[in-house]
Coordinates of C-alpha atoms in Angstrom, one line a residue:
Chain A
M192 CA 21.8 12.9 36.9
N193 CA 21.2 9.5 37.6
R194 CA 24.3 8.6 39.7
V195 CA 23.3 4.9 40.3
V196 CA 22.3 3.1 37.5
P197 CA 26.0 2.1 35.6
G198 CA 26.5 2.5 32.0
F199 CA 25.9 5.8 31.0
A200 CA 29.4 6.9 29.4
L201 CA 29.4 3.1 27.6
S202 CA 26.1 3.6 26.0
L203 CA 26.4 7.7 25.3
G204 CA 29.7 6.5 23.9
I205 CA 28.0 3.8 21.2
T206 CA 25.3 6.1 20.5
L207 CA 27.5 9.0 19.7
F208 CA 30.0 6.7 17.6
Y209 CA 27.2 4.9 16.0
L210 CA 25.6 8.2 14.8
S211 CA 28.8 9.9 14.0
L212 CA 29.5 6.8 11.5
I213 CA 26.3 6.0 9.9
V214 CA 24.7 9.4 10.0
L215 CA 26.7 12.6 10.2
L216 CA 30.2 11.7 8.5
P217 CA 27.5 10.8 4.8
L218 CA 25.4 14.0 5.3
A219 CA 28.6 15.7 6.0
A220 CA 30.2 14.3 2.9
L221 CA 27.0 15.7 0.8
V222 CA 27.1 19.3 2.5
W223 CA 30.9 18.9 1.7
Q224 CA 30.4 18.4 -1.8
A225 CA 27.6 20.6 -2.4
T226 CA 29.9 23.8 -1.1
D227 CA 32.7 22.7 -2.8
I228 CA 31.0 23.3 -6.1
G229 CA 30.6 26.8 -6.0
W230 CA 27.8 29.3 -5.0
S231 CA 27.5 30.5 -8.3
R232 CA 27.5 27.1 -9.8
Y233 CA 25.1 25.8 -7.3
L234 CA 22.8 28.6 -8.4
A235 CA 23.0 28.0 -11.9
I236 CA 22.1 23.6 -11.3
L237 CA 19.1 25.1 -9.4
T238 CA 17.5 27.7 -11.6
G239 CA 18.0 25.5 -14.5
A240 CA 14.8 24.5 -16.5
R241 CA 15.0 21.0 -15.9
T242 CA 15.6 21.4 -12.0
F243 CA 13.4 23.8 -11.5
A244 CA 10.6 22.6 -13.0
A245 CA 11.5 19.0 -11.2
F246 CA 11.3 21.6 -7.4
E247 CA 7.7 22.3 -9.2
V248 CA 6.5 19.4 -9.8
T249 CA 7.6 17.8 -6.5
L250 CA 6.0 20.8 -4.4
T251 CA 3.0 21.3 -6.1
T252 CA 1.9 17.1 -6.2
A253 CA 3.2 17.1 -2.0
A254 CA 0.7 19.8 -1.2
L255 CA -2.0 17.9 -3.3
A256 CA -1.3 14.6 -1.5
T257 CA -1.1 15.9 2.2
L258 CA -4.5 18.7 1.4
F259 CA -5.9 14.9 0.6
N260 CA -4.5 13.5 3.6
A261 CA -5.5 16.3 5.8
V262 CA -9.0 15.4 5.6
Y263 CA -8.5 11.9 5.3
G264 CA -6.5 11.4 7.9
L265 CA -8.7 13.6 10.3
A266 CA -12.0 11.4 9.4
L267 CA -10.2 8.6 10.1
A268 CA -8.4 9.5 13.3
W269 CA -11.9 10.7 14.0
V270 CA -13.7 7.4 13.2
L271 CA -11.3 5.0 15.0
V272 CA -11.1 7.3 18.5
R273 CA -14.9 8.5 18.6
Y274 CA -17.0 4.9 17.1
E275 CA -17.2 1.7 17.7
F276 CA -18.1 -0.7 15.0
P277 CA -16.9 -4.2 13.7
G278 CA -14.1 -4.3 12.2
R279 CA -12.6 -1.1 14.1
R280 CA -9.5 -3.1 14.9
L281 CA -8.9 -4.2 11.1
L282 CA -9.0 -0.7 9.9
D283 CA -6.6 0.5 12.9
A284 CA -3.7 -1.8 11.7
L285 CA -4.4 -1.1 7.8
V286 CA -3.7 2.0 8.8
D287 CA -0.1 1.3 9.1
V288 CA 0.1 -0.4 5.6
P289 CA 2.1 2.2 3.9
F290 CA 4.7 2.5 6.5
A291 CA 5.4 -1.7 6.2
L292 CA 4.9 -2.3 2.6
P293 CA 8.1 -1.4 0.6
T294 CA 8.0 1.5 -1.7
A295 CA 8.7 -0.3 -4.9
V296 CA 6.0 -2.6 -4.2
A297 CA 3.4 0.4 -3.5
G298 CA 4.5 2.0 -6.9
I299 CA 3.9 -1.4 -9.0
A300 CA 0.3 -1.9 -7.2
L301 CA -0.5 1.8 -8.1
S302 CA 0.4 1.8 -11.5
A303 CA -1.6 -1.7 -11.9
L304 CA -4.3 0.3 -10.3
F305 CA -4.0 3.3 -12.6
A306 CA -3.0 1.5 -15.9
K307 CA -5.3 1.7 -18.7
N308 CA -6.9 -1.9 -17.9
G309 CA -6.6 -1.4 -14.4
W310 CA -9.0 -1.5 -12.0
F311 CA -9.1 2.6 -11.3
G312 CA -7.5 3.3 -14.5
G313 CA -10.2 1.9 -17.0
P314 CA -13.3 3.7 -15.1
L315 CA -10.9 7.0 -15.0
A316 CA -10.8 7.5 -18.4
G317 CA -14.3 6.4 -19.3
L318 CA -14.4 9.8 -17.5
G319 CA -11.7 11.3 -19.0
I320 CA -9.0 11.7 -15.9
E321 CA -5.8 9.7 -16.6
V322 CA -3.8 9.7 -13.7
A323 CA -1.3 7.2 -14.6
Y324 CA 1.9 8.9 -15.9
T325 CA 0.6 12.7 -15.2
P326 CA 1.3 14.9 -12.2
I327 CA -1.7 13.4 -10.8
G328 CA 0.1 10.0 -10.2
I329 CA 2.7 11.7 -8.6
A330 CA 0.4 13.0 -6.2
V331 CA -1.5 9.5 -5.4
A332 CA 1.7 7.6 -4.9
M333 CA 2.9 10.8 -2.5
A334 CA -0.8 10.7 -0.6
F335 CA -0.5 6.8 -0.4
T336 CA 3.0 6.4 1.3
S337 CA 2.3 9.8 3.9
I338 CA -1.3 8.3 4.3
P339 CA -0.3 6.8 8.5
F340 CA 1.4 10.7 9.6
V341 CA -2.0 12.8 10.5
V342 CA -4.1 9.4 11.9
R343 CA -1.3 8.6 13.7
T344 CA -0.4 12.3 15.2
V345 CA -4.3 13.3 15.9
Q346 CA -5.1 9.9 17.0
P347 CA -3.7 9.9 20.4
V348 CA -4.2 13.7 20.7
L349 CA -8.2 13.3 20.2
E350 CA -8.1 10.1 22.5
D351 CA -7.1 12.1 25.5
F352 CA -9.5 15.0 24.5
A353 CA -11.6 15.3 27.9
A354 CA -15.4 14.9 27.3
D355 CA -16.3 17.5 29.9
V356 CA -15.5 19.8 27.5
E357 CA -17.3 19.3 24.3
E358 CA -20.4 18.1 26.9
A359 CA -20.2 21.4 29.0
A360 CA -20.3 23.6 25.2
A361 CA -23.3 21.3 24.3
T362 CA -25.3 22.0 27.3
L363 CA -24.7 25.4 26.6
G364 CA -26.9 24.6 23.1
A365 CA -23.7 24.7 20.6
S366 CA -24.2 22.6 17.6
D367 CA -21.7 20.1 17.1
L368 CA -20.6 21.1 13.7
R369 CA -20.0 24.8 15.7
I370 CA -18.1 22.6 19.3
F371 CA -16.0 20.8 16.0
A372 CA -15.1 23.9 15.0
R373 CA -14.4 25.8 17.7
V374 CA -13.9 23.5 20.6
I375 CA -12.3 20.1 19.3
F376 CA -10.4 21.4 16.5
P377 CA -8.4 24.0 18.2
A378 CA -7.2 21.3 20.8
I379 CA -6.3 18.8 18.1
F380 CA -4.4 21.4 15.5
P381 CA -1.0 21.2 16.5
A382 CA -0.9 17.7 16.3
F383 CA -3.0 17.9 12.7
L384 CA -0.6 20.5 11.7
T385 CA 2.3 18.2 12.8
G386 CA 1.1 15.4 11.1
A387 CA 0.5 17.5 7.3
S388 CA 4.3 18.6 8.1
L389 CA 5.5 14.8 8.4
G390 CA 3.6 13.5 5.4
F391 CA 4.9 16.5 3.4
A392 CA 8.3 16.2 4.4
R393 CA 8.3 12.6 3.2
S394 CA 6.4 13.3 -0.1
L395 CA 9.1 15.5 -1.3
G396 CA 11.7 13.0 -0.7
E397 CA 9.5 10.0 -2.0
F398 CA 10.7 7.9 -4.9
G399 CA 9.6 4.3 -5.0
A400 CA 6.5 4.9 -5.0
I401 CA 6.4 7.3 -7.3
I402 CA 8.8 6.6 -10.3
F403 CA 6.6 3.4 -11.5
I404 CA 3.7 5.6 -11.9
A405 CA 5.0 9.1 -13.1
G406 CA 5.9 8.8 -16.6
N407 CA 9.5 10.2 -15.6
R408 CA 8.8 12.8 -18.2
P409 CA 11.7 16.1 -17.6
M410 CA 9.6 19.4 -17.3
K411 CA 6.6 17.7 -16.7
T412 CA 6.5 14.2 -14.2
E413 CA 9.8 14.1 -13.2
V414 CA 9.9 14.5 -9.2
V415 CA 13.6 15.8 -7.6
S416 CA 14.2 12.8 -6.1
L417 CA 14.3 10.9 -9.8
L418 CA 16.4 13.6 -11.1
T419 CA 18.8 13.4 -8.0
F420 CA 18.9 9.8 -9.1
I421 CA 19.8 10.7 -12.9
R422 CA 22.2 12.8 -12.3
I423 CA 24.1 10.5 -10.6
E424 CA 24.2 7.7 -13.2
E425 CA 25.2 10.4 -15.4
Y426 CA 27.9 10.8 -13.1
D427 CA 27.0 14.3 -12.7
Y428 CA 27.7 14.9 -9.5
P429 CA 28.3 18.5 -8.8
A430 CA 24.4 18.6 -9.9
A431 CA 23.4 15.6 -7.5
A432 CA 25.0 16.4 -4.7
A433 CA 23.2 20.2 -5.5
I434 CA 19.7 19.0 -5.9
A435 CA 20.4 16.6 -3.0
A436 CA 21.9 19.5 -0.9
T437 CA 18.9 21.4 -1.5
L438 CA 16.5 18.6 -0.7
L439 CA 18.7 17.9 2.5
G440 CA 17.8 21.7 3.3
L441 CA 14.1 21.5 2.7
A442 CA 14.2 18.2 5.4
F443 CA 15.8 20.7 7.9
V444 CA 13.2 23.8 7.3
M445 CA 10.4 20.8 7.6
L446 CA 11.9 19.3 11.2
F447 CA 12.1 23.1 12.4
V448 CA 8.8 23.9 11.4
V449 CA 7.6 20.1 13.3
N450 CA 9.7 21.6 16.2
M451 CA 8.1 24.9 16.3
I452 CA 4.6 23.5 16.1
Q453 CA 5.8 21.3 18.7
L454 CA 7.0 24.0 21.5
W455 CA 3.8 26.0 20.6
Q456 CA 1.7 22.8 21.2
Q457 CA 3.7 22.5 24.9
R458 CA 3.0 25.9 25.9
R459 CA -0.2 26.1 25.2
I460 CA -0.7 23.3 27.3
G461 CA 1.2 25.0 29.8
T462 CA -0.7 28.7 30.1
G463 CA -4.3 26.5 28.6
D464 CA -6.7 25.1 31.0
Chain B
M90 CA -19.4 29.6 36.3
A91 CA -19.8 27.9 39.2
S92 CA -23.3 28.2 39.0
E93 CA -23.7 25.7 36.3
P94 CA -26.0 23.3 36.6
T95 CA -23.2 20.1 38.4
S96 CA -25.9 17.9 39.0
T97 CA -26.6 16.6 35.9
P98 CA -27.8 12.7 36.0
Q99 CA -24.3 11.2 34.7
P100 CA -22.2 8.8 36.1
Q101 CA -19.0 10.7 37.9
V102 CA -16.4 8.2 37.3
P103 CA -16.1 8.4 33.4
A104 CA -17.0 5.1 32.3
P105 CA -15.1 4.0 29.2
L106 CA -16.9 5.7 26.1
L107 CA -16.2 2.9 23.9
P108 CA -16.2 -1.0 25.1
D109 CA -12.6 -2.1 25.8
P110 CA -12.2 -3.4 22.4
L111 CA -9.7 -5.8 24.3
L112 CA -12.5 -7.8 26.2
T113 CA -14.9 -7.6 23.6
D114 CA -14.9 -10.1 20.5
P115 CA -14.8 -7.7 18.0
L116 CA -17.8 -9.3 16.1
A117 CA -20.3 -9.2 19.2
S118 CA -20.1 -5.5 19.3
G119 CA -22.9 -3.3 18.7
A120 CA -24.7 -5.0 21.5
P121 CA -22.8 -4.3 24.5
G122 CA -21.6 -1.3 26.7
A123 CA -23.0 2.1 24.8
N124 CA -26.5 0.9 26.1
H125 CA -25.3 0.3 29.5
A126 CA -24.5 3.4 30.7
P127 CA -26.9 7.3 30.0
R128 CA -26.1 8.2 26.7
R129 CA -23.2 11.1 27.0
I130 CA -24.2 13.7 24.8
R131 CA -21.3 13.8 22.5
V132 CA -20.5 15.6 18.9
G133 CA -21.0 13.5 16.1
D134 CA -22.4 10.9 18.2
G135 CA -25.8 11.2 16.2
P136 CA -26.8 8.5 14.1
A137 CA -26.9 9.9 11.2
T138 CA -23.6 11.4 11.5
R139 CA -22.1 8.2 12.6
R140 CA -23.0 6.2 9.9
V141 CA -22.0 9.0 7.0
M142 CA -18.8 8.8 8.6
I143 CA -18.1 5.7 9.0
A144 CA -19.4 4.7 5.3
V145 CA -17.1 7.3 4.1
V146 CA -13.5 6.4 5.7
L147 CA -14.7 3.0 4.6
V148 CA -15.1 3.4 1.3
V149 CA -11.9 5.4 1.2
T150 CA -10.1 3.0 3.1
L151 CA -11.2 0.3 0.5
L152 CA -10.1 2.4 -2.5
A153 CA -6.7 3.8 -1.1
L154 CA -5.1 0.8 0.9
V155 CA -7.0 -2.4 0.5
A156 CA -7.2 -2.2 -3.5
P157 CA -3.5 -1.7 -3.9
L158 CA -2.5 -4.6 -1.4
A159 CA -5.2 -7.0 -3.8
A160 CA -4.0 -5.8 -6.7
I161 CA -0.3 -7.2 -5.9
F162 CA -2.1 -10.3 -5.2
A163 CA -4.6 -10.3 -8.4
E164 CA -1.6 -9.4 -10.9
A165 CA 1.0 -12.5 -9.4
F166 CA -2.1 -14.9 -9.9
R167 CA -3.0 -13.3 -13.2
Q168 CA -1.5 -16.4 -15.5
G169 CA -2.5 -18.9 -12.7
I170 CA -0.6 -20.9 -9.7
A171 CA 1.8 -22.3 -12.1
A172 CA 3.1 -19.3 -13.5
Y173 CA 3.7 -17.4 -9.7
T174 CA 5.7 -20.3 -8.3
A175 CA 7.6 -20.0 -12.1
S176 CA 8.2 -16.6 -10.8
F177 CA 11.3 -17.9 -8.5
A178 CA 12.7 -20.3 -10.4
S179 CA 15.1 -17.5 -11.9
S180 CA 19.0 -17.9 -10.0
D181 CA 18.4 -13.9 -10.0
T182 CA 15.3 -14.1 -8.5
Q183 CA 16.9 -16.4 -5.5
Y184 CA 20.1 -14.4 -5.4
A185 CA 18.0 -11.3 -4.4
I186 CA 15.9 -13.6 -1.5
W187 CA 19.5 -14.7 -0.1
L188 CA 20.9 -11.0 -0.3
T189 CA 18.0 -9.0 1.1
V190 CA 17.6 -11.9 4.0
L191 CA 21.7 -11.9 4.9
T192 CA 21.4 -7.9 4.8
A193 CA 18.1 -8.1 7.3
L194 CA 20.4 -10.8 9.2
I195 CA 23.2 -8.4 9.6
V196 CA 20.7 -5.1 9.8
V197 CA 18.7 -5.8 12.2
P198 CA 21.1 -7.4 15.3
I199 CA 23.0 -4.4 14.8
N200 CA 20.1 -1.4 14.8
I201 CA 19.0 -3.6 17.8
G202 CA 21.9 -2.9 19.9
F203 CA 22.1 0.8 18.6
G204 CA 18.7 0.9 19.7
I205 CA 19.1 -0.2 23.2
A206 CA 22.1 1.9 23.8
A207 CA 20.1 5.1 22.5
A208 CA 17.8 4.3 24.9
W209 CA 19.6 3.9 27.7
C210 CA 21.4 6.8 27.8
I211 CA 18.7 8.9 26.7
A212 CA 16.0 7.5 29.0
K213 CA 18.0 6.6 32.2
F214 CA 20.0 9.7 32.7
A215 CA 19.7 13.6 32.2
F216 CA 22.3 15.5 30.6
P217 CA 23.3 18.4 28.1
G218 CA 22.2 18.2 24.9
R219 CA 19.8 15.2 25.5
N220 CA 17.0 16.6 23.6
L221 CA 19.6 17.1 20.7
L222 CA 20.4 13.5 20.3
V223 CA 16.8 12.3 20.8
A224 CA 16.3 14.4 17.4
L225 CA 20.0 13.1 15.8
V226 CA 18.6 9.6 16.4
E227 CA 15.4 10.3 14.6
L228 CA 16.5 12.5 11.9
P229 CA 17.3 9.7 9.2
F230 CA 13.4 9.4 9.7
S231 CA 13.2 12.9 8.2
I232 CA 15.6 12.4 5.3
S233 CA 14.8 10.8 1.5
P234 CA 16.3 7.3 1.3
I235 CA 17.9 8.8 -2.1
I236 CA 19.7 11.6 -0.3
A237 CA 21.1 9.0 2.1
G238 CA 22.2 7.2 -0.8
V239 CA 24.3 9.5 -2.5
S240 CA 25.3 10.8 0.7
Y241 CA 27.3 7.5 1.0
L242 CA 28.5 7.6 -2.3
F243 CA 30.3 11.2 -1.5
V244 CA 31.9 9.2 1.4
Y245 CA 32.8 5.1 -0.3
G246 CA 32.9 6.3 -4.1
A247 CA 35.3 6.6 -5.8
Q248 CA 35.2 10.4 -6.1
G249 CA 34.0 10.6 -2.1
L250 CA 35.8 11.2 1.1
L251 CA 37.2 7.9 1.4
G252 CA 37.5 7.1 -2.4
P253 CA 41.5 7.4 -3.0
F254 CA 42.1 5.3 0.4
L255 CA 39.5 2.7 -0.6
E256 CA 41.2 2.4 -4.2
A257 CA 44.6 2.2 -2.5
H258 CA 43.7 -0.7 -0.5
D259 CA 41.4 -2.3 -2.8
I260 CA 38.7 -2.3 -0.5
K261 CA 34.9 -2.4 -2.3
I262 CA 31.8 -0.4 -0.7
M263 CA 30.4 1.1 -3.1
F264 CA 28.3 -1.2 -5.9
A265 CA 29.0 -3.9 -3.5
V266 CA 26.6 -6.0 -0.6
P267 CA 28.9 -3.6 1.8
G268 CA 27.1 -0.1 0.4
I269 CA 24.0 -2.0 0.5
I270 CA 24.2 -2.7 4.2
L271 CA 25.7 0.7 5.1
A272 CA 22.8 2.5 3.5
S273 CA 20.5 0.1 5.0
L274 CA 21.8 0.8 8.5
F275 CA 21.0 4.0 7.9
V276 CA 17.7 4.3 6.9
T277 CA 16.5 1.9 9.6
A278 CA 18.9 3.2 12.5
P279 CA 15.8 5.0 14.6
F280 CA 13.4 2.1 14.2
V281 CA 14.1 0.0 17.5
A282 CA 15.4 3.3 19.4
R283 CA 12.0 5.1 18.9
E284 CA 10.1 2.7 20.2
L285 CA 12.0 2.0 23.3
I286 CA 12.6 5.7 24.0
P287 CA 9.3 6.7 25.2
L288 CA 8.8 3.4 27.1
M289 CA 11.9 3.6 29.2
I290 CA 11.1 7.1 29.5
A291 CA 7.9 6.1 31.3
Q292 CA 8.7 3.3 33.0
G293 CA 11.3 5.3 35.0
S294 CA 14.3 4.1 36.4
E295 CA 13.3 2.6 40.2
E296 CA 13.2 -0.8 39.5
E297 CA 16.8 -0.3 37.7
E298 CA 18.0 1.4 40.6
A299 CA 16.9 -1.5 42.9
A300 CA 19.0 -3.9 41.1
V301 CA 22.1 -2.0 41.7
T302 CA 21.1 -1.5 45.8
L303 CA 21.2 -5.7 45.7
G304 CA 24.6 -5.6 43.8
A305 CA 23.5 -6.3 40.1
S306 CA 26.1 -5.2 37.6
G307 CA 25.2 -3.2 34.6
W308 CA 24.8 -6.3 32.1
R309 CA 22.7 -8.2 34.7
I310 CA 20.2 -5.2 35.6
L311 CA 20.2 -5.0 31.5
R312 CA 19.5 -8.7 30.6
L313 CA 17.4 -9.4 33.5
V314 CA 15.4 -5.9 34.7
T315 CA 15.3 -3.4 31.4
L316 CA 14.6 -5.6 28.5
P317 CA 12.3 -7.6 29.8
N318 CA 10.3 -4.8 31.1
V319 CA 10.1 -3.3 26.9
R320 CA 10.3 -6.8 25.4
F321 CA 7.0 -6.4 23.3
A322 CA 8.4 -2.3 22.3
L323 CA 12.0 -4.1 21.5
L324 CA 10.0 -7.0 19.3
Y325 CA 8.1 -5.0 17.7
G326 CA 11.0 -2.3 16.5
A327 CA 12.8 -5.1 15.6
A328 CA 9.6 -6.4 13.2
L329 CA 9.3 -2.8 11.8
C330 CA 12.9 -2.5 11.6
N331 CA 13.6 -5.9 9.6
A332 CA 10.4 -4.8 6.9
R333 CA 11.7 -1.7 5.9
V334 CA 15.4 -3.3 5.4
M335 CA 14.0 -6.0 3.4
G336 CA 12.2 -3.3 1.5
E337 CA 14.4 -0.6 1.3
F338 CA 14.5 0.8 -2.5
G339 CA 15.7 4.4 -2.8
A340 CA 19.0 4.2 -0.8
V341 CA 20.1 0.9 -1.9
S342 CA 19.3 1.6 -5.7
I343 CA 22.0 4.2 -5.5
V344 CA 24.6 2.5 -3.4
S345 CA 24.1 -0.9 -5.2
G346 CA 24.6 -0.2 -9.1
N347 CA 22.0 -2.7 -9.9
I348 CA 24.2 -5.6 -11.0
R349 CA 22.4 -8.8 -11.7
G350 CA 23.0 -11.9 -9.7
Q351 CA 25.5 -9.7 -7.7
T352 CA 23.7 -6.6 -5.7
N353 CA 20.4 -7.0 -6.3
T354 CA 18.5 -7.2 -3.7
L355 CA 14.4 -8.0 -3.8
P356 CA 13.1 -4.6 -4.4
L357 CA 15.8 -3.9 -7.5
Q358 CA 14.7 -7.3 -8.4
I359 CA 11.1 -6.2 -8.8
E360 CA 11.8 -2.9 -10.4
L361 CA 13.7 -4.8 -12.9
L362 CA 11.3 -7.5 -13.8
Y363 CA 9.0 -4.8 -14.0
Q364 CA 11.2 -3.0 -16.3
D365 CA 11.7 -6.2 -18.5
N366 CA 7.7 -6.4 -19.1
N367 CA 7.7 -9.7 -16.9
A368 CA 4.7 -8.0 -14.6
V369 CA 3.5 -11.5 -13.3
A370 CA 7.2 -12.1 -12.3
A371 CA 7.2 -8.7 -11.0
F372 CA 4.2 -9.4 -8.6
A373 CA 4.8 -12.7 -7.4
V374 CA 8.4 -11.4 -5.8
A375 CA 6.2 -8.2 -4.4
T376 CA 4.2 -11.1 -2.5
I377 CA 7.2 -11.8 -0.9
L378 CA 7.6 -8.7 0.9
T379 CA 4.1 -7.8 1.2
G380 CA 3.9 -11.0 3.1
V381 CA 6.2 -9.4 5.2
A382 CA 4.6 -6.3 5.5
L383 CA 1.3 -8.2 6.6
V384 CA 3.1 -10.4 9.1
T385 CA 4.7 -7.0 10.8
L386 CA 1.4 -5.7 11.4
V387 CA 0.1 -8.5 12.4
A388 CA 2.8 -9.1 14.8
K389 CA 2.4 -5.5 15.9
A390 CA -1.3 -5.8 16.9
I391 CA -0.9 -9.2 18.8
I392 CA 2.3 -6.8 20.7
E393 CA -0.2 -4.3 21.4
R394 CA -2.5 -7.0 22.8
L395 CA -0.6 -8.4 24.9
D396 CA 1.3 -4.8 26.1
A397 CA -2.2 -4.0 27.1
A398 CA -3.1 -7.1 29.0
R399 CA 0.1 -7.2 30.4
E400 CA -0.3 -3.3 32.0
R401 CA -4.4 -4.6 32.9
T402 CA -2.2 -7.7 35.1
A403 CA 0.0 -5.0 36.7
G404 CA -2.6 -2.8 37.8
R405 CA -1.4 0.7 36.0
P406 CA -3.7 3.1 34.7
G407 CA -4.2 2.5 30.9
H408 CA -3.1 5.7 29.1

């Protein structure tokens, strides 16, 4: 406890008061509304065909988006850390575009790109691939908004990775691929998993980027966040509360997963080396 | 293991593998740096692997990140500059710009204040529950804006916790500007705090402690010692917070009620124009927010550069 520097009570007081008012009170109200509807009705809402389909669509497209970002994000982080080339700094700055660009803007931009006469939609239609108004479109939007997660979690770990470890492996005659698989990847794996989990969590709740490209057909291309929104517009508050509370529960599960990964990582660093 | 050949002709000092990007002109790179030191054997350093990796990543990035940005401007100027500028003539759009700026002017300073307070108690003191507090500060990042909007409805809406009380006193929060501000506060609460906390922990409290022994008051220390030390992180956090406030869509679309010319912020106005089949206007309005986003990213790049330069002159290790 630091007893020299002043302002502990004041700063902690402000922080707790503000968090209670702005974050905890609304979330408590949501949980209160959800518990108010009763267990059997809650289950009935969640297992209703349309809600169930929305969760199914959301989880599968989020998994697809995460898979894409796991590969692309890892490659991007690798290229940014390991190679020097003209435009590297610009590339590094571009990674943050999905965080800085409003989701609604990303949404209309992606739907313009993948429209029938769009830059991507035209050529893809020629190949018989439809993206707009299909689950693939949802996955594209989710992938776009969560690109930075894997890159930004893997990048610092890869930067700190000691060169002598892989040099040792190389002097022992291991091939590049083998060194990557057996030495480098295990070292960055916890960070990689953290980034992928964060991206997945973000995709589960994504709304703005998706609704413009998804087509939003119930049972087919309707995501959970949109269904929540629709229930609110229909004044069906119990259903909105039940779905939103479930989504909140999923967010907490993902947070727990990320924390477990980080704990595991710290323990590994503590005992390793 | 001790008998491993340790005398490979390599420099003992871990020379930077990459030429320092902050000191070298990025356009002139390729020539210096790499050729000076004896080549280290590192994974993926082969010319073929290197070229393929860079090329693949650049192509995917071009498609995934650059194309959407380019599409926004291409669509906005599809019918020429006159149609572009005419998009801003509607009073609803002008109102949306005003409301968005107003929201940012209220939300960003409040969350700067919160960020400083949270970082102060978390970084300068050890207390039970500190890790839990950090998790709480970052919680809004993990929660869908839609959940945030719905939650606020259940507090301040007609059927919410405080609904009857607010109605009795004729206070309107939902489907009005206060609701938009509250939802934006929730969504952007962690931005400044998250930039400040790790930096202030890394910097320690020695300078503040010295200031205390010299008799400075808490406010004076904050103003003259702590804030100057973290000013770049503070600026960056504020810039990100601002971009996010101006672009927030999900939470705001639930609490605002989408009333034209009354509760429409810029992202909602973009949606409205797009649904009205007025794509040029929608993209024209979107260029404003894209501009804000790009300025934020440029600011980030500049701030990182200044920060690195400052660390160098201060003689701190570069990590």
